[in-house]
């Protein structure tokens, strides 16, 4: 007998339908899997056999051919265990196929028949309506991902026998629907607060602007000046996620197997801080079965590279594509996979190898050649893509010991959220969530200057040697500063502040 079961897979974060045909024929008992299966899929037949036997069902002693279609895509992973098991049971007459033919099934099987969580549930759940299916059988641990999707019925199962009883209509399972607000992924404020940081008002302000507009930022200062401390507090001021952003980020995390079943979908912008020993594949993604890297894991969030010059040069080079395209393309034998990677880049560095080049008290011991080599590690093109440069000087002792607490993160975050909402209203027609993503066309339209502003920019060009790319960055950052100020027009003082975030260009990199 021939049975058909439906499942889904992902290429990057793009879902595609998978059909699993099981033919139970005559001949010596054997299980043959065809259709470009990888090792995990091949091993699947042993897991399926044990799981079936341990679920008080019978594994047919027949010759079984299992075909995974489409055959030209390399299937990976373990999520086909459950549909294969159901297919074998259907092909051997142990369950009828009418309900099964309406379902997409995903799930790994443990030897005892327990259903284990799998990767990629959200993309499949979002894609399956197009395939004419609206019922999804998934591991109970993945139900939050499936339950967010409107228009489908998501049925959680915890064991093979539960799935079998459901398909046989012997037991009902209530479909789970979890709307966006039901996903309470740690919406509490992070514990690290900007109120802990004494002084450094201008750095906090620069980070507020960066967070509001999604601008990339670089912190430069001597060791111990608080760069790491400041950057680690960014999560406490970044704006709330929209549903669309949340789904995009969740898809990447789903494919990477990063979702925690107790937390549901990703509702808090990710903050990723990889160590400087990371490889290019780790940072931008790759591998035999391409997995998203940190650049994609931080999609719609923050990628923090602490001590930027410590990273390998080729790793930093690899960042150029995601910084420019907001997505990573990974070429594989037959096709190119893409992962979204629209992150806000935050970097920190010392101004020179010893760290004290710009310090008021300690003397720098580095030679000009050493400084040049150090700074040149960070290539111009990378630096060009950073909108905001901030100097982080050492805090004088008396400031450190001052008792009065500064503004807390909650207050900053309120302004950031309001500024982001203004941007979203303005840019929604262009499908853009923040100012940093504006291209020339939007900059022309939304960053109009008065005559006085033009004069100021012209002077910045002449006096500071701001490049053409720098010019656009200043306008985008000025737009964000005006948004924080609740102004539709970009005023001269907004522009002046934005220009100030480019001046390091001139001092350090020439
Ligand atoms: N402005 C500040 N207010 C309070 N503590 C600070 C400040 N700057 C530095 N510190 C203290 O110094 C420590 C070292 O700062 P850190 O962020 O590691 O410096 P950097 O990364 O610039 O080398 C911090 O953990 C913190 O305890
Ligand atoms: Mg540090
Ligand atoms: Zn030095």
Coordinates of C-alpha atoms and ligand atoms in Angstrom, one line a residue:
X1 CA 0.0 0.0 0.0
X2 CA 1.1 3.5 -0.7
X3 CA 0.8 6.4 1.8
X4 CA 1.6 10.1 1.6
X5 CA 2.4 12.3 4.5
X6 CA 3.3 16.0 4.3
X7 CA 6.0 17.9 6.0
X8 CA 8.1 21.0 5.4
X9 CA 11.8 22.1 5.3
X10 CA 13.7 25.4 5.1
X11 CA 16.4 26.8 2.8
X12 CA 17.8 29.6 4.8
X13 CA 14.6 30.9 6.3
X14 CA 12.5 30.1 3.2
X15 CA 10.1 27.2 3.7
X16 CA 9.3 24.5 1.1
X17 CA 6.9 21.7 1.2
X18 CA 8.2 18.1 1.5
X19 CA 6.1 15.1 0.5
X20 CA 7.0 11.8 2.1
X21 CA 5.7 8.7 0.2
X22 CA 5.9 5.4 1.8
X23 CA 5.4 2.2 -0.2
X24 CA 4.9 -1.0 1.7
X25 CA 5.6 -3.8 -0.7
X26 CA 6.6 -7.4 -1.0
X27 CA 10.1 -8.7 -0.6
X28 CA 12.6 -9.2 2.2
X29 CA 12.1 -6.8 5.2
X30 CA 14.1 -3.7 4.5
X31 CA 13.7 0.1 4.7
X32 CA 15.0 2.1 1.8
X33 CA 15.1 5.9 2.0
X34 CA 15.5 7.8 -1.3
X35 CA 15.3 11.5 -2.2
X36 CA 18.7 13.0 -1.2
X37 CA 18.5 12.3 2.5
X38 CA 21.4 13.3 4.7
X39 CA 22.9 11.2 7.5
X40 CA 20.3 12.3 10.0
X41 CA 17.4 11.4 7.7
X42 CA 19.0 8.0 7.1
X43 CA 19.4 7.4 10.8
X44 CA 15.8 8.3 11.1
X45 CA 14.8 4.8 10.0
X46 CA 16.4 3.3 13.1
X47 CA 14.9 5.8 15.4
X48 CA 11.5 5.4 13.8
X49 CA 11.7 1.6 14.1
X50 CA 12.4 1.7 17.8
X51 CA 9.8 4.5 18.4
X52 CA 7.1 2.5 16.6
X53 CA 7.9 -0.7 18.5
X54 CA 8.0 1.1 21.8
X55 CA 4.7 2.8 21.2
X56 CA 2.8 -0.5 21.1
X57 CA 2.4 -0.3 17.4
X58 CA 3.9 -2.8 14.9
X59 CA 6.7 -2.1 12.6
X60 CA 5.9 -4.0 9.4
X61 CA 8.3 -6.8 8.4
X62 CA 8.0 -5.8 4.8
X63 CA 10.0 -4.1 2.1
X64 CA 9.4 -0.4 2.6
X65 CA 10.5 2.4 0.2
X66 CA 10.4 5.9 1.6
X67 CA 10.7 8.7 -0.9
X68 CA 11.3 12.3 0.2
X69 CA 10.3 14.8 -2.5
X70 CA 11.3 17.2 -4.0
X71 CA 14.4 15.0 -4.7
X72 CA 16.6 17.9 -5.8
X73 CA 16.8 19.6 -2.4
X74 CA 19.1 18.0 0.2
X75 CA 16.9 17.3 3.2
X76 CA 18.6 17.8 6.5
X77 CA 17.8 17.3 10.0
X78 CA 15.6 15.1 12.1
X79 CA 12.2 16.8 11.7
X80 CA 11.0 14.1 9.3
X81 CA 11.0 11.3 11.9
X82 CA 7.4 11.8 12.9
X83 CA 5.9 12.1 9.4
X84 CA 8.0 9.0 8.3
X85 CA 6.6 7.0 11.2
X86 CA 3.1 8.1 10.4
X87 CA 3.6 7.2 6.8
X88 CA 4.9 3.8 7.7
X89 CA 1.9 3.2 9.9
X90 CA -0.5 4.4 7.2
X91 CA 1.2 2.4 4.5
X92 CA 0.9 -0.8 6.6
X93 CA -2.8 -0.2 7.3
X94 CA -2.5 0.9 10.9
X95 CA -4.1 4.3 10.4
X96 CA -6.3 5.7 7.7
X97 CA -5.1 8.7 5.8
X98 CA -7.9 11.2 5.6
X99 CA -7.0 13.5 8.4
X100 CA -3.3 12.8 7.8
X101 CA -3.6 14.2 4.2
X102 CA -4.8 17.5 5.6
X103 CA -1.8 17.9 7.9
X104 CA 1.8 19.1 7.8
X105 CA 3.8 17.0 10.4
X106 CA 7.1 17.8 12.0
X107 CA 9.0 16.2 14.8
X108 CA 12.0 14.2 15.9
X109 CA 11.4 10.9 17.6
X110 CA 13.2 9.5 20.6
X111 CA 13.6 5.7 20.8
X112 CA 10.8 5.5 23.3
X113 CA 8.4 7.3 21.0
X114 CA 8.7 10.7 22.7
X115 CA 8.4 13.6 20.2
X116 CA 11.3 16.0 20.4
X117 CA 11.4 19.7 19.4
X118 CA 12.8 20.5 15.9
X119 CA 14.1 23.6 14.1
X120 CA 12.3 25.7 11.5
X121 CA 8.7 25.3 12.7
X122 CA 7.9 29.0 12.3
X123 CA 8.9 29.4 8.6
X124 CA 7.0 26.2 7.8
X125 CA 3.9 27.4 9.7
X126 CA 4.0 30.7 7.9
X127 CA 4.4 29.0 4.5
X128 CA 2.0 26.1 4.7
X129 CA -1.2 28.0 3.8
X130 CA 0.3 28.5 0.4
X131 CA 0.7 24.8 0.1
X132 CA -3.1 24.3 0.7
X133 CA -2.7 22.9 4.2
X134 CA -4.0 24.5 7.4
X135 CA -3.3 21.8 10.1
X136 CA 0.1 21.4 11.6
X137 CA 1.2 18.6 14.0
X138 CA 4.3 19.8 15.9
X139 CA 6.2 18.9 19.0
X140 CA 4.7 20.4 22.1
X141 CA 7.9 22.4 22.7
X142 CA 7.5 24.1 19.4
X143 CA 3.9 25.1 19.9
X144 CA 4.6 28.8 20.7
X145 CA 6.1 29.3 17.2
X146 CA 3.3 27.5 15.5
X147 CA 0.5 29.1 17.6
X148 CA 1.4 32.7 16.6
X149 CA 0.6 32.1 12.9
X150 CA -2.9 33.2 12.0
X151 CA -5.1 31.0 9.8
X152 CA -3.6 27.6 10.8
X153 CA -4.5 25.1 13.4
X154 CA -1.5 24.0 15.4
X155 CA -1.7 20.7 17.2
X156 CA 0.9 20.0 19.9
X157 CA 2.0 16.3 20.4
X158 CA 4.4 14.9 22.9
X159 CA 4.6 11.3 21.7
X160 CA 4.1 9.2 18.6
X161 CA 1.2 7.4 20.2
X162 CA -0.5 10.7 20.9
X163 CA -0.1 11.7 17.2
X164 CA -1.4 8.3 16.1
X165 CA -4.5 8.6 18.3
X166 CA -5.1 12.1 16.9
X167 CA -4.8 11.0 13.3
X168 CA -7.1 8.0 14.0
X169 CA -9.6 10.5 15.5
X170 CA -9.5 8.5 18.7
X171 CA -8.4 11.5 20.8
X172 CA -9.0 15.2 20.2
X173 CA -6.3 17.8 20.6
X174 CA -7.3 21.4 21.0
X175 CA -5.5 23.5 18.4
X176 CA -3.3 26.2 20.1
X177 CA -3.4 29.8 19.2
X178 CA -1.1 32.2 20.9
X179 CA -1.5 35.8 19.9
X180 CA 1.5 38.2 19.9
X181 CA 0.8 39.6 23.3
X182 CA 0.6 36.2 24.8
X183 CA 4.3 35.7 24.2
X184 CA 5.8 37.1 27.3
X185 CA 9.4 36.6 26.4
X186 CA 11.1 38.4 29.3
X187 CA 9.6 41.8 28.7
X188 CA 11.0 43.0 32.1
X189 CA 13.6 45.6 31.9
X190 CA 17.2 44.2 31.9
X191 CA 19.0 44.6 35.2
X192 CA 21.9 46.6 33.8
X193 CA 20.8 50.2 33.8
X194 CA 22.3 53.4 32.5
X195 CA 21.8 54.9 35.9
X196 CA 24.8 52.7 37.1
X197 CA 27.1 54.7 34.8
X198 CA 28.4 57.8 36.3
X199 CA 29.1 60.8 34.1
X200 CA 29.6 60.0 30.3
X201 CA 26.5 62.1 29.5
X202 CA 27.6 62.6 25.9
X203 CA 28.1 58.8 25.4
X204 CA 24.7 58.0 26.8
X205 CA 23.2 60.6 24.5
X206 CA 25.0 59.2 21.5
X207 CA 23.8 55.7 22.3
X208 CA 20.3 57.0 22.8
X209 CA 20.4 58.5 19.3
X210 CA 21.9 55.2 17.9
X211 CA 19.2 53.1 19.5
X212 CA 16.4 55.5 18.3
X213 CA 17.4 55.4 14.7
X214 CA 19.1 52.0 14.5
X215 CA 22.5 53.6 13.7
X216 CA 25.8 51.8 13.9
X217 CA 28.1 53.2 16.6
X218 CA 31.7 53.0 17.6
X219 CA 33.0 53.7 21.1
X220 CA 36.6 54.7 21.3
X221 CA 38.5 55.2 24.6
X222 CA 41.2 54.1 26.9
X223 CA 40.9 50.8 28.9
X224 CA 38.6 51.0 31.9
X225 CA 36.7 54.1 30.6
X226 CA 33.5 52.1 30.7
X227 CA 33.0 51.2 27.0
X228 CA 32.0 47.6 27.7
X229 CA 29.8 48.7 30.6
X230 CA 28.0 51.3 28.4
X231 CA 27.5 49.0 25.4
X232 CA 26.1 46.2 27.6
X233 CA 23.4 48.6 28.7
X234 CA 22.1 49.2 25.2
X235 CA 19.5 46.4 25.6
X236 CA 17.8 48.5 28.3
X237 CA 17.1 51.3 25.8
X238 CA 16.4 49.7 22.4
X239 CA 12.9 50.2 21.1
X240 CA 10.1 47.6 21.4
X241 CA 9.8 45.1 18.5
X242 CA 6.9 45.2 16.0
X243 CA 5.2 41.9 15.2
X244 CA 6.8 41.8 11.8
X245 CA 10.3 42.3 13.3
X246 CA 9.5 39.7 15.9
X247 CA 8.5 37.1 13.4
X248 CA 11.5 37.7 11.2
X249 CA 13.9 37.3 14.1
X250 CA 12.1 34.3 15.4
X251 CA 12.4 32.6 12.1
X252 CA 16.2 32.9 12.2
X253 CA 16.3 31.7 15.8
X254 CA 14.0 28.9 14.9
X255 CA 16.2 27.7 12.1
X256 CA 19.3 28.0 14.3
X257 CA 17.6 26.0 17.0
X258 CA 17.9 28.9 19.5
X259 CA 14.3 29.2 20.6
X260 CA 13.5 28.3 24.1
X261 CA 10.2 26.5 24.4
X262 CA 9.3 28.3 27.6
X263 CA 9.7 31.7 26.1
X264 CA 7.8 31.6 22.9
X265 CA 8.7 33.8 20.0
X266 CA 11.4 36.5 20.2
X267 CA 9.9 39.7 21.4
X268 CA 13.0 41.3 22.8
X269 CA 15.6 42.6 20.4
X270 CA 18.6 40.2 20.5
X271 CA 21.9 41.5 21.8
X272 CA 24.7 39.3 20.6
X273 CA 28.3 39.9 21.8
X274 CA 30.5 37.2 20.1
X275 CA 34.1 36.8 21.4
X276 CA 36.9 38.1 19.2
X277 CA 38.1 34.6 18.4
X278 CA 35.0 34.0 16.3
X279 CA 35.4 32.7 12.7
X280 CA 33.9 34.3 9.7
X281 CA 31.4 31.4 9.4
X282 CA 30.5 31.9 13.0
X283 CA 29.9 35.6 12.4
X284 CA 28.1 35.7 9.1
X285 CA 27.0 32.0 8.8
X286 CA 28.1 29.0 6.8
X287 CA 29.0 25.4 7.3
X288 CA 28.2 22.3 5.3
X289 CA 24.5 22.8 6.2
X290 CA 24.5 26.6 6.2
X291 CA 23.5 27.9 9.6
X292 CA 22.9 31.5 10.4
X293 CA 25.8 33.3 12.1
X294 CA 25.8 36.0 14.8
X295 CA 25.1 38.6 12.2
X296 CA 21.7 36.9 11.5
X297 CA 21.1 35.9 15.0
X298 CA 21.2 39.6 15.9
X299 CA 18.7 40.4 13.1
X300 CA 16.6 43.4 14.2
X301 CA 18.8 43.7 17.3
X302 CA 22.3 44.6 18.3
X303 CA 25.6 43.0 17.3
X304 CA 28.3 44.1 19.7
X305 CA 31.9 43.6 18.8
X306 CA 33.9 44.5 21.9
X307 CA 37.6 45.3 21.2
X308 CA 37.1 45.5 17.5
X309 CA 40.8 45.4 16.4
X310 CA 41.2 42.0 18.2
X311 CA 38.9 40.4 15.6
X312 CA 40.5 38.7 12.6
X313 CA 40.8 40.9 9.6
X314 CA 39.0 38.4 7.3
X315 CA 36.2 38.2 9.8
X316 CA 35.7 41.9 9.8
X317 CA 35.8 41.9 6.0
X318 CA 33.0 39.3 6.0
X319 CA 30.8 41.8 7.8
X320 CA 30.8 44.1 4.8
X321 CA 28.1 42.3 2.9
X322 CA 25.5 42.0 5.7
X323 CA 26.2 45.6 6.7
X324 CA 25.5 46.8 3.1
X325 CA 22.8 44.4 2.1
X326 CA 21.1 43.7 5.4
X327 CA 21.2 40.0 4.5
X328 CA 23.8 37.3 4.2
X329 CA 24.0 35.1 1.1
X330 CA 25.7 31.7 1.4
X331 CA 26.4 29.9 -1.9
X332 CA 26.1 26.2 -1.8
X333 CA 26.5 23.6 -4.6
X334 CA 23.1 24.1 -6.3
X335 CA 21.6 27.2 -4.7
X336 CA 22.2 30.3 -2.7
X337 CA 20.7 30.6 0.7
X338 CA 20.0 33.9 2.4
X339 CA 19.5 34.8 6.0
X340 CA 18.3 38.3 7.0
X341 CA 20.9 40.3 9.0
X342 CA 19.7 43.7 9.7
X343 CA 21.5 44.5 12.9
X344 CA 22.7 47.6 14.7
X345 CA 26.4 47.3 14.9
X346 CA 28.1 48.6 18.1
X347 CA 31.9 48.3 18.4
X348 CA 34.4 49.4 21.0
X349 CA 38.1 49.9 20.6
X350 CA 41.1 51.5 22.2
X351 CA 42.6 54.4 20.3
X352 CA 46.0 52.7 20.1
X353 CA 47.7 49.4 21.2
X354 CA 48.4 50.7 24.7
X355 CA 45.1 52.4 24.8
X356 CA 46.1 55.8 26.1
X357 CA 46.6 57.8 22.9
X358 CA 43.9 60.4 23.7
X359 CA 44.1 60.2 27.5
X360 CA 44.6 63.2 29.6
X361 CA 46.6 61.6 32.4
X362 CA 48.5 58.5 31.1
X363 CA 51.1 58.8 28.4
X364 CA 50.8 56.8 25.3
X365 CA 53.9 54.6 24.6
X366 CA 53.0 53.7 21.1
X367 CA 54.9 54.7 18.0
X368 CA 53.0 56.4 15.2
X369 CA 53.7 53.3 13.0
X370 CA 52.2 51.0 15.7
X371 CA 49.1 53.2 15.9
X372 CA 48.8 53.3 12.2
X373 CA 49.0 49.5 11.9
X374 CA 46.5 49.1 14.8
X375 CA 43.9 51.5 13.3
X376 CA 44.4 50.1 9.8
X377 CA 43.1 46.7 11.0
X378 CA 39.7 48.3 10.8
X379 CA 39.3 48.8 7.2
X380 CA 37.9 52.1 5.8
X381 CA 34.9 50.4 4.3
X382 CA 33.9 49.0 7.7
X383 CA 34.4 52.3 9.3
X384 CA 32.4 54.0 6.6
X385 CA 29.4 52.0 7.6
X386 CA 29.4 53.3 11.1
X387 CA 27.2 56.3 11.6
X388 CA 28.2 57.5 15.0
X389 CA 31.6 57.7 16.5
X390 CA 31.9 58.5 20.2
X391 CA 34.9 59.2 22.3
X392 CA 34.7 57.6 25.8
X393 CA 37.2 59.4 28.0
X394 CA 38.2 58.1 31.5
X395 CA 35.8 59.4 34.1
X396 CA 37.4 61.7 36.7
X397 CA 37.5 60.2 40.2
X398 CA 35.2 62.8 41.6
X399 CA 32.5 61.9 39.1
X400 CA 32.8 58.2 39.9
X401 CA 32.2 58.9 43.6
X402 CA 29.4 61.3 43.1
X403 CA 26.2 60.0 44.7
X404 CA 23.4 61.3 42.6
X405 CA 22.1 58.7 40.2
X406 CA 21.8 59.8 36.6
X407 CA 18.8 59.2 34.4
X408 CA 17.6 55.6 34.3
X409 CA 17.2 53.5 31.2
X410 CA 13.4 53.5 31.4
X411 CA 13.3 57.2 30.9
X412 CA 15.7 57.0 28.0
X413 CA 13.7 54.2 26.5
X414 CA 10.5 56.1 26.5
X415 CA 12.1 58.8 24.3
X416 CA 13.6 56.1 22.1
X417 CA 10.3 54.4 21.6
X418 CA 8.6 57.7 20.8
X419 CA 11.3 58.6 18.2
X420 CA 11.0 55.1 16.6
X421 CA 7.2 55.5 16.4
X422 CA 7.7 58.7 14.5
X423 CA 10.1 57.0 12.0
X424 CA 7.7 54.1 11.5
X425 CA 4.8 56.5 10.7
X426 CA 6.9 58.3 8.2
X427 CA 8.7 55.3 6.6
X428 CA 5.9 52.7 6.7
X429 CA 5.1 53.3 3.0
X430 CA 8.7 52.5 2.1
X431 CA 8.6 49.4 4.3
X432 CA 11.3 50.7 6.5
X433 CA 11.3 50.5 10.3
X434 CA 14.1 53.1 11.1
X435 CA 16.1 56.0 9.8
X436 CA 19.4 54.1 9.5
X437 CA 17.9 52.1 6.7
X438 CA 17.0 55.1 4.5
X439 CA 18.6 55.1 1.1
X440 CA 19.4 58.2 -1.0
X441 CA 15.8 58.5 -2.2
X442 CA 14.3 58.6 1.3
X443 CA 17.1 60.8 2.5
X444 CA 16.2 63.4 -0.2
X445 CA 12.6 63.2 0.7
X446 CA 12.7 63.2 4.5
X447 CA 15.9 65.1 5.4
X448 CA 15.2 68.5 4.0
X449 CA 17.4 71.3 5.3
X450 CA 16.8 75.0 5.6
X451 CA 19.4 77.4 4.1
X452 CA 21.2 77.7 7.4
X453 CA 21.5 73.9 7.6
X454 CA 23.0 73.8 4.1
X455 CA 25.6 76.3 5.1
X456 CA 26.5 74.3 8.1
X457 CA 26.9 71.1 6.1
X458 CA 29.0 72.9 3.6
X459 CA 31.3 74.2 6.3
X460 CA 31.6 70.7 7.7
X461 CA 32.6 69.5 4.3
X462 CA 35.3 72.1 3.9
X463 CA 36.6 72.2 7.4
X464 CA 36.3 68.6 8.5
X465 CA 36.6 66.9 5.1
X466 CA 33.4 64.9 5.5
X467 CA 33.0 62.5 2.6
X468 CA 29.9 62.0 0.4
X469 CA 29.0 58.9 2.4
X470 CA 29.6 60.8 5.6
X471 CA 27.2 63.5 4.3
X472 CA 24.3 61.0 4.0
X473 CA 25.1 59.6 7.5
X474 CA 25.0 63.1 9.0
X475 CA 21.6 63.7 7.5
X476 CA 20.2 60.3 8.7
X477 CA 21.5 60.9 12.2
X478 CA 20.2 64.5 12.2
X479 CA 16.7 63.1 11.2
X480 CA 16.9 60.8 14.3
X481 CA 17.9 63.6 16.6
X482 CA 15.0 65.7 15.3
X483 CA 12.7 62.7 15.9
X484 CA 13.9 62.4 19.5
X485 CA 13.2 66.1 19.8
X486 CA 9.6 65.6 18.4
X487 CA 10.3 67.8 15.4
X488 CA 9.3 67.2 11.8
X489 CA 11.9 69.8 10.6
X490 CA 15.6 69.2 11.0
X491 CA 16.9 72.2 12.8
X492 CA 20.4 73.6 12.9
X493 CA 21.2 72.2 16.3
X494 CA 20.0 68.8 15.3
X495 CA 22.4 68.9 12.4
X496 CA 25.2 70.3 14.5
X497 CA 24.9 67.4 16.9
X498 CA 25.0 64.9 14.0
X499 CA 28.1 66.5 12.6
X500 CA 29.8 66.1 15.9
X501 CA 29.4 62.3 15.7
X502 CA 31.6 62.4 12.5
X503 CA 34.5 64.4 13.8
X504 CA 36.5 61.4 14.9
X505 CA 36.9 60.6 11.2
X506 CA 39.2 63.4 10.8
X507 CA 41.2 63.2 14.0
X508 CA 41.9 59.5 14.0
X509 CA 41.8 58.0 10.6
X510 CA 44.1 60.2 8.6
Ligands
LIG1 N1 31.4 55.9 34.2 C1 31.4 54.8 35.1 N2 30.6 54.7 36.1 C2 30.7 53.7 37.0 N3 31.6 52.7 36.9 C3 32.5 52.8 35.9 C4 32.4 53.8 34.9 N4 33.4 53.6 34.0 C5 34.0 52.5 34.4 N5 33.5 51.9 35.5 C6 33.9 50.7 36.2 O1 35.1 50.3 35.6 C7 34.9 49.0 35.1 C8 35.6 48.8 33.8 O2 34.9 49.3 32.8 P1 34.8 48.7 31.3 O3 33.5 48.9 30.8 O4 35.3 47.3 31.4 O5 35.9 49.5 30.6 P2 36.4 49.4 29.1 O6 35.6 48.4 28.4 O7 36.4 50.7 28.5 O8 37.8 48.9 29.2 C9 33.4 48.8 35.0 O9 33.0 47.4 35.2 C10 32.9 49.6 36.1 O10 32.9 48.9 37.3
LIG2 MG1 36.0 46.6 27.6
LIG3 ZN1 49.3 54.1 22.9

